Amino acid sequence: QQASLISSLLDSVQSPIFATDKDSCIVYANSYAGRLFGKPAYSVVGTGLWDAYPISHNDLFYRIFQRAIQEHRVLSCDHYAQRLNLWYEVHIYPREGDGMVVVMDNVTARKQYERFMGLAAYAIDRINDYVLWLDSKGLINKANNVAYKNLRFPETPKARVPLSVVAAITPEEWGEIWKEIKKQGSLSFETKLIRSDGGTIPVDATASYVFYVGQEYGCIIARDITSRLMAEEEVTRSMEAAELYLDLMSHDIRNMNQIGIGFLELALNDRSISDGERELLDKALEAFNRSSELISNVKKLQKAKGILSMEEIDLTDMLREVASHYAHIKGRDISIEVRAEEGCHVIANPLLQEVFSNLVGNAVKHSQGRLHVWITLRNDMVADRPCCEVIIEDDGPGIPDE
């Protein structure tokens, strides 16, 4: 009864368990061992172990088993069961009569995790970014190869050093970073790493909080941005040079336009010129004025590149001012009707007026003779939010379909 109870208990264990005699013949195998042998456990009893489970003599399990027999002591090893695609941690125990008891624990999940962790460590050691693992006090526990190679670590291999030795981050600053990443999970910032020769490397860094196996860690991943900063500086220099040339050119063109406009206005004041000549002079004067207006718009766009100031704007007043500007152009019969609801106020930059001016101005420029423009302003609701709708229409020729 006791033997039956023990056999029943061993059969309930979900690990292969078997025993051999001094000649390595199987004298007992629990039911789960049948999976390892690929046949019912009872059928392998009396069979040589390596006949029931043929593996290479170079396999670590085979060699450790033979060594355990020779030395008559407990030994362990890891073994990959190829047919089952499983990893086992094998424990070999001597028993009376020079036989052995083998217990095999399934450690496949652990092996997969170890492999993943090994792959992650392998990849981290071969990326070009700098990776630092720290504790809450800012002491570096580990770094990847590029960090050990290029930063100001001491000669003692992989010694724990304060973060401030290899980065422009004081202990006080790390304390603030640590508080933030514990609260938010991660934090991005720019800083400088200190090279082994004392120089610095500008980096984009992200610090993250990690809780692993009961321990708190901070992980900093930093990317060298030297090339990016150099490119940004070059772009800035190029833009500054271009703006200087644009300012000089705009100034010279505006001066020449004013000279041309002055002479044309003098000619138009001459009462002896014919109507045909006056029309040609008016067209030339209009071209000069458009050129000056273009330069003025370019200057406004330059200003718009900076930080735009926002203020409350009465759209009704703004649109009426635009209409007034274009309603009295010499030589044109232009009627501009503003139909505006009161109380249309928005928060915007004053350059918004240029948007409406450009729309009305295009209607005027691309038409001849009589022109009627309607400007409609009304309050509206879009997605439950109050808005102001502006509609500008005209009866000019429009844009051809083709």
CSV table of C-alpha atoms in Angstrom, one decimal:
chain,number,residue,atom,x,y,z
A,1,GLN,CA,0.0,0.0,0.0
A,2,GLN,CA,2.8,2.4,0.9
A,3,ALA,CA,4.6,1.7,-2.5
A,4,SER,CA,1.3,2.3,-4.3
A,5,LEU,CA,0.7,5.6,-2.5
A,6,ILE,CA,4.3,6.8,-3.3
A,7,SER,CA,3.8,5.8,-6.9
A,8,SER,CA,0.5,7.6,-7.0
A,9,LEU,CA,2.1,10.7,-5.5
A,10,LEU,CA,5.0,10.7,-8.0
A,11,ASP,CA,2.6,10.2,-10.9
A,12,SER,CA,0.8,13.4,-9.8
A,13,VAL,CA,4.0,15.4,-10.2
A,14,GLN,CA,4.1,17.2,-13.6
A,15,SER,CA,7.8,16.6,-14.0
A,16,PRO,CA,9.6,13.6,-15.4
A,17,ILE,CA,11.0,11.5,-12.6
A,18,PHE,CA,12.7,8.2,-13.1
A,19,ALA,CA,15.3,5.9,-11.4
A,20,THR,CA,18.0,3.7,-12.8
A,21,ASP,CA,20.1,0.8,-11.5
A,22,LYS,CA,23.9,0.5,-11.5
A,23,ASP,CA,23.8,-0.5,-15.2
A,24,SER,CA,21.7,2.6,-16.1
A,25,CYS,CA,18.6,0.5,-16.8
A,26,ILE,CA,15.3,2.2,-15.9
A,27,VAL,CA,13.7,0.6,-12.8
A,28,TYR,CA,11.0,3.2,-12.3
A,29,ALA,CA,9.4,6.1,-14.3
A,30,ASN,CA,6.4,8.2,-13.3
A,31,SER,CA,3.7,8.8,-15.8
A,32,TYR,CA,5.0,12.3,-16.8
A,33,ALA,CA,8.3,10.7,-17.8
A,34,GLY,CA,6.4,8.9,-20.5
A,35,ARG,CA,6.3,12.3,-22.4
A,36,LEU,CA,10.1,12.5,-22.3
A,37,PHE,CA,10.5,8.9,-23.6
A,38,GLY,CA,7.6,9.2,-26.1
A,39,LYS,CA,5.8,6.1,-24.9
A,40,PRO,CA,4.0,5.0,-21.8
A,41,ALA,CA,6.2,5.1,-18.7
A,42,TYR,CA,5.6,1.4,-17.8
A,43,SER,CA,6.9,0.3,-21.2
A,44,VAL,CA,10.4,1.7,-20.6
A,45,VAL,CA,11.0,-0.1,-17.3
A,46,GLY,CA,13.8,-2.6,-17.7
A,47,THR,CA,15.1,-0.7,-20.8
A,48,GLY,CA,18.5,1.0,-20.8
A,49,LEU,CA,18.2,4.8,-20.2
A,50,TRP,CA,20.0,5.7,-23.4
A,51,ASP,CA,18.0,3.2,-25.4
A,52,ALA,CA,14.8,4.7,-24.2
A,53,TYR,CA,16.1,8.2,-24.5
A,54,PRO,CA,18.9,8.2,-27.1
A,55,ILE,CA,21.0,11.4,-27.1
A,56,SER,CA,24.5,12.3,-28.1
A,57,HIS,CA,27.3,11.3,-25.8
A,58,ASN,CA,28.4,15.0,-26.1
A,59,ASP,CA,25.2,16.2,-24.6
A,60,LEU,CA,25.7,17.8,-21.2
A,61,PHE,CA,23.0,15.7,-19.6
A,62,TYR,CA,24.8,12.5,-20.7
A,63,ARG,CA,28.1,13.6,-19.5
A,64,ILE,CA,26.8,14.9,-16.1
A,65,PHE,CA,24.9,11.6,-15.6
A,66,GLN,CA,28.1,9.6,-16.2
A,67,ARG,CA,30.0,11.8,-13.9
A,68,ALA,CA,27.4,11.5,-11.1
A,69,ILE,CA,27.7,7.7,-11.4
A,70,GLN,CA,31.5,7.9,-11.2
A,71,GLU,CA,31.6,10.4,-8.3
A,72,HIS,CA,28.5,9.1,-6.6
A,73,ARG,CA,27.3,12.6,-5.8
A,74,VAL,CA,24.4,15.0,-6.6
A,75,LEU,CA,24.9,17.0,-9.8
A,76,SER,CA,22.6,19.3,-11.9
A,77,CYS,CA,22.5,20.7,-15.4
A,78,ASP,CA,20.2,22.2,-18.0
A,79,HIS,CA,19.0,20.0,-20.8
A,80,TYR,CA,17.1,20.7,-24.0
A,81,ALA,CA,14.6,18.0,-25.0
A,82,GLN,CA,14.6,18.5,-28.7
A,83,ARG,CA,11.5,16.3,-29.5
A,84,LEU,CA,9.4,18.2,-26.9
A,85,ASN,CA,11.0,21.6,-27.6
A,86,LEU,CA,11.3,22.0,-23.8
A,87,TRP,CA,14.1,23.0,-21.5
A,88,TYR,CA,14.6,21.0,-18.3
A,89,GLU,CA,16.7,21.6,-15.2
A,90,VAL,CA,18.0,18.1,-14.4
A,91,HIS,CA,18.8,17.0,-10.9
A,92,ILE,CA,20.7,13.7,-10.5
A,93,TYR,CA,20.7,12.0,-7.1
A,94,PRO,CA,22.7,8.9,-6.1
A,95,ARG,CA,20.6,6.1,-4.5
A,96,GLU,CA,21.4,2.9,-2.7
A,97,GLY,CA,22.7,0.1,-4.9
A,98,ASP,CA,24.7,2.5,-7.1
A,99,GLY,CA,21.6,3.6,-9.1
A,100,MET,CA,20.4,7.1,-9.8
A,101,VAL,CA,17.2,9.1,-9.3
A,102,VAL,CA,16.6,11.8,-11.9
A,103,VAL,CA,14.2,14.7,-11.4
A,104,MET,CA,13.6,17.0,-14.4
A,105,ASP,CA,11.9,20.4,-13.8
A,106,ASN,CA,10.5,22.3,-16.8
A,107,VAL,CA,12.3,25.6,-17.0
A,108,THR,CA,11.3,26.5,-20.6
A,109,ALA,CA,9.7,29.8,-19.6
A,110,ARG,CA,12.8,30.8,-17.6
A,111,LYS,CA,15.1,29.9,-20.5
A,112,GLN,CA,12.9,32.0,-22.9
A,113,TYR,CA,13.1,34.9,-20.5
A,114,GLU,CA,16.8,34.5,-20.1
A,115,ARG,CA,17.2,34.4,-23.8
A,116,PHE,CA,15.1,37.5,-24.3
A,117,MET,CA,17.1,39.3,-21.6
A,118,GLY,CA,20.3,38.2,-23.1
A,119,LEU,CA,19.2,39.4,-26.5
A,120,ALA,CA,18.1,42.8,-25.0
A,121,ALA,CA,21.5,43.1,-23.2
A,122,TYR,CA,23.3,42.2,-26.5
A,123,ALA,CA,21.4,44.8,-28.4
A,124,ILE,CA,21.8,47.5,-25.8
A,125,ASP,CA,25.6,46.9,-25.8
A,126,ARG,CA,25.7,47.4,-29.6
A,127,ILE,CA,23.5,50.5,-30.1
A,128,ASN,CA,25.2,53.9,-30.6
A,129,ASP,CA,23.0,55.5,-27.9
A,130,TYR,CA,24.4,55.9,-24.4
A,131,VAL,CA,22.5,53.8,-21.8
A,132,LEU,CA,23.1,54.2,-18.0
A,133,TRP,CA,21.4,52.3,-15.2
A,134,LEU,CA,21.4,54.2,-11.8
A,135,ASP,CA,20.1,53.9,-8.3
A,136,SER,CA,18.0,56.6,-6.5
A,137,LYS,CA,21.2,58.3,-5.3
A,138,GLY,CA,22.6,58.7,-8.8
A,139,LEU,CA,25.3,56.0,-8.7
A,140,ILE,CA,25.7,54.2,-12.0
A,141,ASN,CA,25.2,50.4,-11.6
A,142,LYS,CA,25.8,49.6,-15.2
A,143,ALA,CA,26.3,51.2,-18.6
A,144,ASN,CA,26.4,49.8,-22.2
A,145,ASN,CA,29.7,49.4,-24.1
A,146,VAL,CA,29.6,52.7,-26.0
A,147,ALA,CA,29.2,54.5,-22.6
A,148,TYR,CA,32.1,52.7,-21.0
A,149,LYS,CA,34.2,53.3,-24.1
A,150,ASN,CA,33.6,57.0,-24.7
A,151,LEU,CA,32.7,58.5,-21.3
A,152,ARG,CA,34.8,59.5,-18.3
A,153,PHE,CA,34.6,56.3,-16.4
A,154,PRO,CA,37.5,55.4,-14.1
A,155,GLU,CA,40.1,52.9,-15.2
A,156,THR,CA,38.6,50.2,-12.8
A,157,PRO,CA,36.4,48.3,-15.2
A,158,LYS,CA,32.7,49.0,-14.7
A,159,ALA,CA,33.1,50.6,-11.2
A,160,ARG,CA,30.1,52.3,-9.7
A,161,VAL,CA,30.5,56.1,-10.1
A,162,PRO,CA,28.3,59.1,-9.6
A,163,LEU,CA,26.3,60.3,-12.6
A,164,SER,CA,28.0,63.7,-12.2
A,165,VAL,CA,31.3,62.1,-13.3
A,166,VAL,CA,30.0,61.3,-16.8
A,167,ALA,CA,27.2,63.8,-17.3
A,168,ALA,CA,26.6,67.5,-16.6
A,169,ILE,CA,24.0,66.6,-14.0
A,170,THR,CA,24.6,67.5,-10.4
A,171,PRO,CA,23.4,65.2,-7.5
A,172,GLU,CA,20.8,67.8,-6.7
A,173,GLU,CA,19.5,67.8,-10.3
A,174,TRP,CA,19.4,64.0,-10.3
A,175,GLY,CA,17.3,64.1,-7.1
A,176,GLU,CA,14.8,66.3,-8.9
A,177,ILE,CA,14.8,64.0,-12.0
A,178,TRP,CA,14.3,61.0,-9.7
A,179,LYS,CA,11.3,62.6,-8.1
A,180,GLU,CA,9.8,63.4,-11.5
A,181,ILE,CA,10.3,59.9,-13.1
A,182,LYS,CA,8.9,58.2,-10.0
A,183,LYS,CA,5.8,60.4,-10.4
A,184,GLN,CA,5.5,60.5,-14.2
A,185,GLY,CA,7.4,57.4,-15.3
A,186,SER,CA,9.8,59.2,-17.6
A,187,LEU,CA,11.3,62.6,-18.4
A,188,SER,CA,13.0,64.0,-21.5
A,189,PHE,CA,15.6,66.7,-21.5
A,190,GLU,CA,18.8,67.9,-23.1
A,191,THR,CA,22.1,67.7,-21.3
A,192,LYS,CA,25.8,67.0,-22.0
A,193,LEU,CA,27.8,63.8,-21.4
A,194,ILE,CA,31.5,64.1,-20.4
A,195,ARG,CA,34.0,62.3,-22.7
A,196,SER,CA,37.0,60.5,-21.5
A,197,ASP,CA,39.2,63.3,-22.8
A,198,GLY,CA,37.2,65.9,-20.8
A,199,GLY,CA,35.2,67.2,-23.8
A,200,THR,CA,31.4,67.2,-23.9
A,201,ILE,CA,28.7,65.5,-26.0
A,202,PRO,CA,25.4,67.3,-26.4
A,203,VAL,CA,22.6,64.7,-26.1
A,204,ASP,CA,18.8,64.3,-26.1
A,205,ALA,CA,18.1,62.2,-23.0
A,206,THR,CA,15.2,60.3,-21.6
A,207,ALA,CA,15.2,59.1,-18.0
A,208,SER,CA,12.8,56.3,-17.0
A,209,TYR,CA,11.8,54.8,-13.7
A,210,VAL,CA,12.1,51.0,-13.5
A,211,PHE,CA,11.1,48.7,-10.6
A,212,TYR,CA,12.7,45.3,-11.1
A,213,VAL,CA,13.0,42.3,-8.8
A,214,GLY,CA,12.2,44.4,-5.7
A,215,GLN,CA,14.8,47.2,-6.7
A,216,GLU,CA,14.3,50.7,-8.0
A,217,TYR,CA,16.4,51.9,-10.9
A,218,GLY,CA,16.6,54.9,-13.2
A,219,CYS,CA,17.5,54.3,-16.8
A,220,ILE,CA,18.9,57.1,-18.9
A,221,ILE,CA,19.1,56.6,-22.7
A,222,ALA,CA,20.9,59.5,-24.4
A,223,ARG,CA,21.4,60.2,-28.1
A,224,ASP,CA,24.3,62.3,-29.5
A,225,ILE,CA,22.8,65.4,-31.2
A,226,THR,CA,26.1,67.1,-32.2
A,227,SER,CA,25.2,66.7,-35.9
A,228,ARG,CA,21.7,68.0,-35.5
A,229,LEU,CA,22.9,71.1,-33.6
A,230,MET,CA,25.5,71.8,-36.2
A,231,ALA,CA,22.9,71.5,-38.9
A,232,GLU,CA,20.5,73.8,-37.0
A,233,GLU,CA,23.3,76.3,-36.6
A,234,GLU,CA,24.1,76.2,-40.3
A,235,VAL,CA,20.4,76.7,-41.2
A,236,THR,CA,20.2,79.6,-38.8
A,237,ARG,CA,23.2,81.2,-40.4
A,238,SER,CA,21.8,80.7,-43.8
A,239,MET,CA,18.4,82.1,-42.9
A,240,GLU,CA,20.0,85.2,-41.3
A,241,ALA,CA,22.1,85.8,-44.4
A,242,ALA,CA,19.0,85.3,-46.6
A,243,GLU,CA,17.0,87.8,-44.5
A,244,LEU,CA,19.9,90.3,-44.7
A,245,TYR,CA,19.9,90.0,-48.5
A,246,LEU,CA,16.1,90.3,-48.6
A,247,ASP,CA,16.2,93.4,-46.4
A,248,LEU,CA,18.8,95.0,-48.6
A,249,MET,CA,17.0,94.1,-51.8
A,250,SER,CA,13.6,95.2,-50.5
A,251,HIS,CA,15.0,98.5,-49.5
A,252,ASP,CA,16.6,99.1,-52.9
A,253,ILE,CA,13.5,98.0,-54.8
A,254,ARG,CA,11.2,100.1,-52.6
A,255,ASN,CA,13.4,103.2,-53.3
A,256,MET,CA,13.4,102.6,-57.0
A,257,ASN,CA,9.6,102.1,-56.9
A,258,GLN,CA,9.2,105.4,-55.1
A,259,ILE,CA,11.2,107.2,-57.8
A,260,GLY,CA,9.1,105.6,-60.5
A,261,ILE,CA,5.9,106.5,-58.7
A,262,GLY,CA,7.0,110.1,-58.3
A,263,PHE,CA,7.8,110.5,-62.0
A,264,LEU,CA,4.5,108.9,-63.0
A,265,GLU,CA,2.5,111.1,-60.7
A,266,LEU,CA,4.2,114.2,-62.2
A,267,ALA,CA,3.4,112.9,-65.7
A,268,LEU,CA,-0.2,112.3,-64.8
A,269,ASN,CA,-0.5,115.9,-63.5
A,270,ASP,CA,0.3,117.1,-67.0
A,271,ARG,CA,-3.0,118.3,-68.5
A,272,SER,CA,-1.6,118.1,-72.0
A,273,ILE,CA,-1.5,114.3,-72.2
A,274,SER,CA,-4.3,112.4,-74.0
A,275,ASP,CA,-6.7,110.0,-72.4
A,276,GLY,CA,-4.9,107.0,-74.0
A,277,GLU,CA,-1.6,108.2,-72.6
A,278,ARG,CA,-3.1,108.7,-69.2
A,279,GLU,CA,-4.5,105.2,-69.2
A,280,LEU,CA,-1.0,103.7,-70.0
A,281,LEU,CA,0.5,105.8,-67.2
A,282,ASP,CA,-2.2,104.7,-64.7
A,283,LYS,CA,-1.3,101.0,-65.5
A,284,ALA,CA,2.4,101.6,-65.0
A,285,LEU,CA,1.6,103.4,-61.7
A,286,GLU,CA,-0.6,100.5,-60.6
A,287,ALA,CA,2.3,98.1,-61.4
A,288,PHE,CA,4.7,100.1,-59.2
A,289,ASN,CA,2.1,100.2,-56.4
A,290,ARG,CA,1.6,96.4,-56.6
A,291,SER,CA,5.4,95.9,-56.4
A,292,SER,CA,5.5,98.0,-53.3
A,293,GLU,CA,2.6,96.2,-51.8
A,294,LEU,CA,4.3,92.8,-52.5
A,295,ILE,CA,7.4,94.0,-50.7
A,296,SER,CA,5.3,95.1,-47.8
A,297,ASN,CA,3.6,91.7,-47.6
A,298,VAL,CA,7.0,89.9,-47.6
A,299,LYS,CA,8.1,92.1,-44.6
A,300,LYS,CA,4.8,91.1,-42.8
A,301,LEU,CA,5.5,87.5,-43.4
A,302,GLN,CA,9.0,87.9,-41.9
A,303,LYS,CA,7.5,89.3,-38.8
A,304,ALA,CA,5.0,86.5,-38.6
A,305,LYS,CA,7.8,83.9,-38.2
A,306,GLY,CA,8.4,85.1,-34.7
A,307,ILE,CA,6.1,84.7,-31.7
A,308,LEU,CA,2.7,86.1,-32.7
A,309,SER,CA,1.0,88.4,-30.2
A,310,MET,CA,-2.7,87.5,-29.7
A,311,GLU,CA,-5.4,90.1,-28.9
A,312,GLU,CA,-9.1,90.5,-29.0
A,313,ILE,CA,-10.3,91.7,-32.4
A,314,ASP,CA,-13.6,93.1,-33.5
A,315,LEU,CA,-14.1,91.5,-36.9
A,316,THR,CA,-16.9,93.9,-37.8
A,317,ASP,CA,-14.5,96.9,-37.5
A,318,MET,CA,-11.7,95.0,-39.3
A,319,LEU,CA,-13.8,94.0,-42.3
A,320,ARG,CA,-15.2,97.5,-42.7
A,321,GLU,CA,-11.7,98.9,-42.7
A,322,VAL,CA,-10.7,96.5,-45.4
A,323,ALA,CA,-13.8,97.4,-47.5
A,324,SER,CA,-13.0,101.1,-47.1
A,325,HIS,CA,-9.4,100.6,-48.4
A,326,TYR,CA,-10.6,99.0,-51.7
A,327,ALA,CA,-13.9,100.9,-52.2
A,328,HIS,CA,-12.3,104.1,-53.6
A,329,ILE,CA,-9.7,103.0,-56.1
A,330,LYS,CA,-9.2,105.6,-58.8
A,331,GLY,CA,-10.5,104.6,-62.2
A,332,ARG,CA,-12.6,101.7,-60.9
A,333,ASP,CA,-16.3,101.4,-60.2
A,334,ILE,CA,-16.1,99.2,-57.1
A,335,SER,CA,-19.0,98.6,-54.7
A,336,ILE,CA,-18.2,96.7,-51.4
A,337,GLU,CA,-21.2,95.8,-49.2
A,338,VAL,CA,-20.4,94.6,-45.6
A,339,ARG,CA,-23.2,92.7,-44.0
A,340,ALA,CA,-22.0,92.0,-40.4
A,341,GLU,CA,-23.6,90.9,-37.2
A,342,GLU,CA,-22.5,92.8,-34.1
A,343,GLY,CA,-20.6,91.1,-31.4
A,344,CYS,CA,-18.2,89.1,-33.6
A,345,HIS,CA,-15.0,89.1,-31.5
A,346,VAL,CA,-12.1,86.7,-31.9
A,347,ILE,CA,-8.7,86.2,-30.2
A,348,ALA,CA,-6.1,86.5,-33.1
A,349,ASN,CA,-3.1,88.4,-34.3
A,350,PRO,CA,-3.6,91.7,-36.1
A,351,LEU,CA,-2.1,90.1,-39.3
A,352,LEU,CA,-5.5,88.4,-39.7
A,353,GLN,CA,-6.5,91.6,-41.5
A,354,GLU,CA,-4.0,90.7,-44.3
A,355,VAL,CA,-6.0,87.5,-45.0
A,356,PHE,CA,-9.2,89.4,-45.7
A,357,SER,CA,-7.3,92.2,-47.5
A,358,ASN,CA,-5.7,89.6,-49.8
A,359,LEU,CA,-9.0,88.0,-50.7
A,360,VAL,CA,-10.7,91.3,-51.5
A,361,GLY,CA,-7.5,92.6,-53.3
A,362,ASN,CA,-7.4,89.5,-55.5
A,363,ALA,CA,-11.0,90.1,-56.5
A,364,VAL,CA,-10.1,93.7,-57.5
A,365,LYS,CA,-6.8,92.8,-59.3
A,366,HIS,CA,-8.3,90.0,-61.4
A,367,SER,CA,-11.3,92.0,-62.7
A,368,GLN,CA,-12.0,95.0,-64.9
A,369,GLY,CA,-14.7,97.6,-65.0
A,370,ARG,CA,-17.5,97.5,-62.5
A,371,LEU,CA,-17.1,95.1,-59.5
A,372,HIS,CA,-19.5,94.2,-56.7
A,373,VAL,CA,-18.1,92.5,-53.5
A,374,TRP,CA,-20.2,91.2,-50.7
A,375,ILE,CA,-18.6,90.6,-47.3
A,376,THR,CA,-20.8,88.6,-44.9
A,377,LEU,CA,-20.0,88.1,-41.2
A,378,ARG,CA,-22.2,86.1,-38.8
A,379,ASN,CA,-22.0,84.3,-35.5
A,380,ASP,CA,-22.2,80.5,-35.7
A,381,MET,CA,-21.8,77.3,-33.7
A,382,VAL,CA,-19.3,74.6,-34.7
A,383,ALA,CA,-19.0,71.4,-32.6
A,384,ASP,CA,-20.8,73.3,-29.8
A,385,ARG,CA,-18.3,76.1,-29.8
A,386,PRO,CA,-19.2,79.7,-30.8
A,387,CYS,CA,-17.4,80.8,-34.0
A,388,CYS,CA,-17.5,83.7,-36.5
A,389,GLU,CA,-18.1,82.9,-40.1
A,390,VAL,CA,-16.7,85.2,-42.8
A,391,ILE,CA,-17.9,84.9,-46.4
A,392,ILE,CA,-16.3,87.0,-49.2
A,393,GLU,CA,-18.0,86.9,-52.6
A,394,ASP,CA,-17.7,88.9,-55.8
A,395,ASP,CA,-19.2,89.0,-59.3
A,396,GLY,CA,-15.9,89.1,-61.1
A,397,PRO,CA,-14.8,86.7,-63.8
A,398,GLY,CA,-13.5,84.1,-61.3
A,399,ILE,CA,-11.0,81.4,-62.1
A,400,PRO,CA,-11.6,79.5,-65.5
A,401,ASP,CA,-12.5,75.8,-65.1
A,402,GLU,CA,-9.6,74.7,-67.2
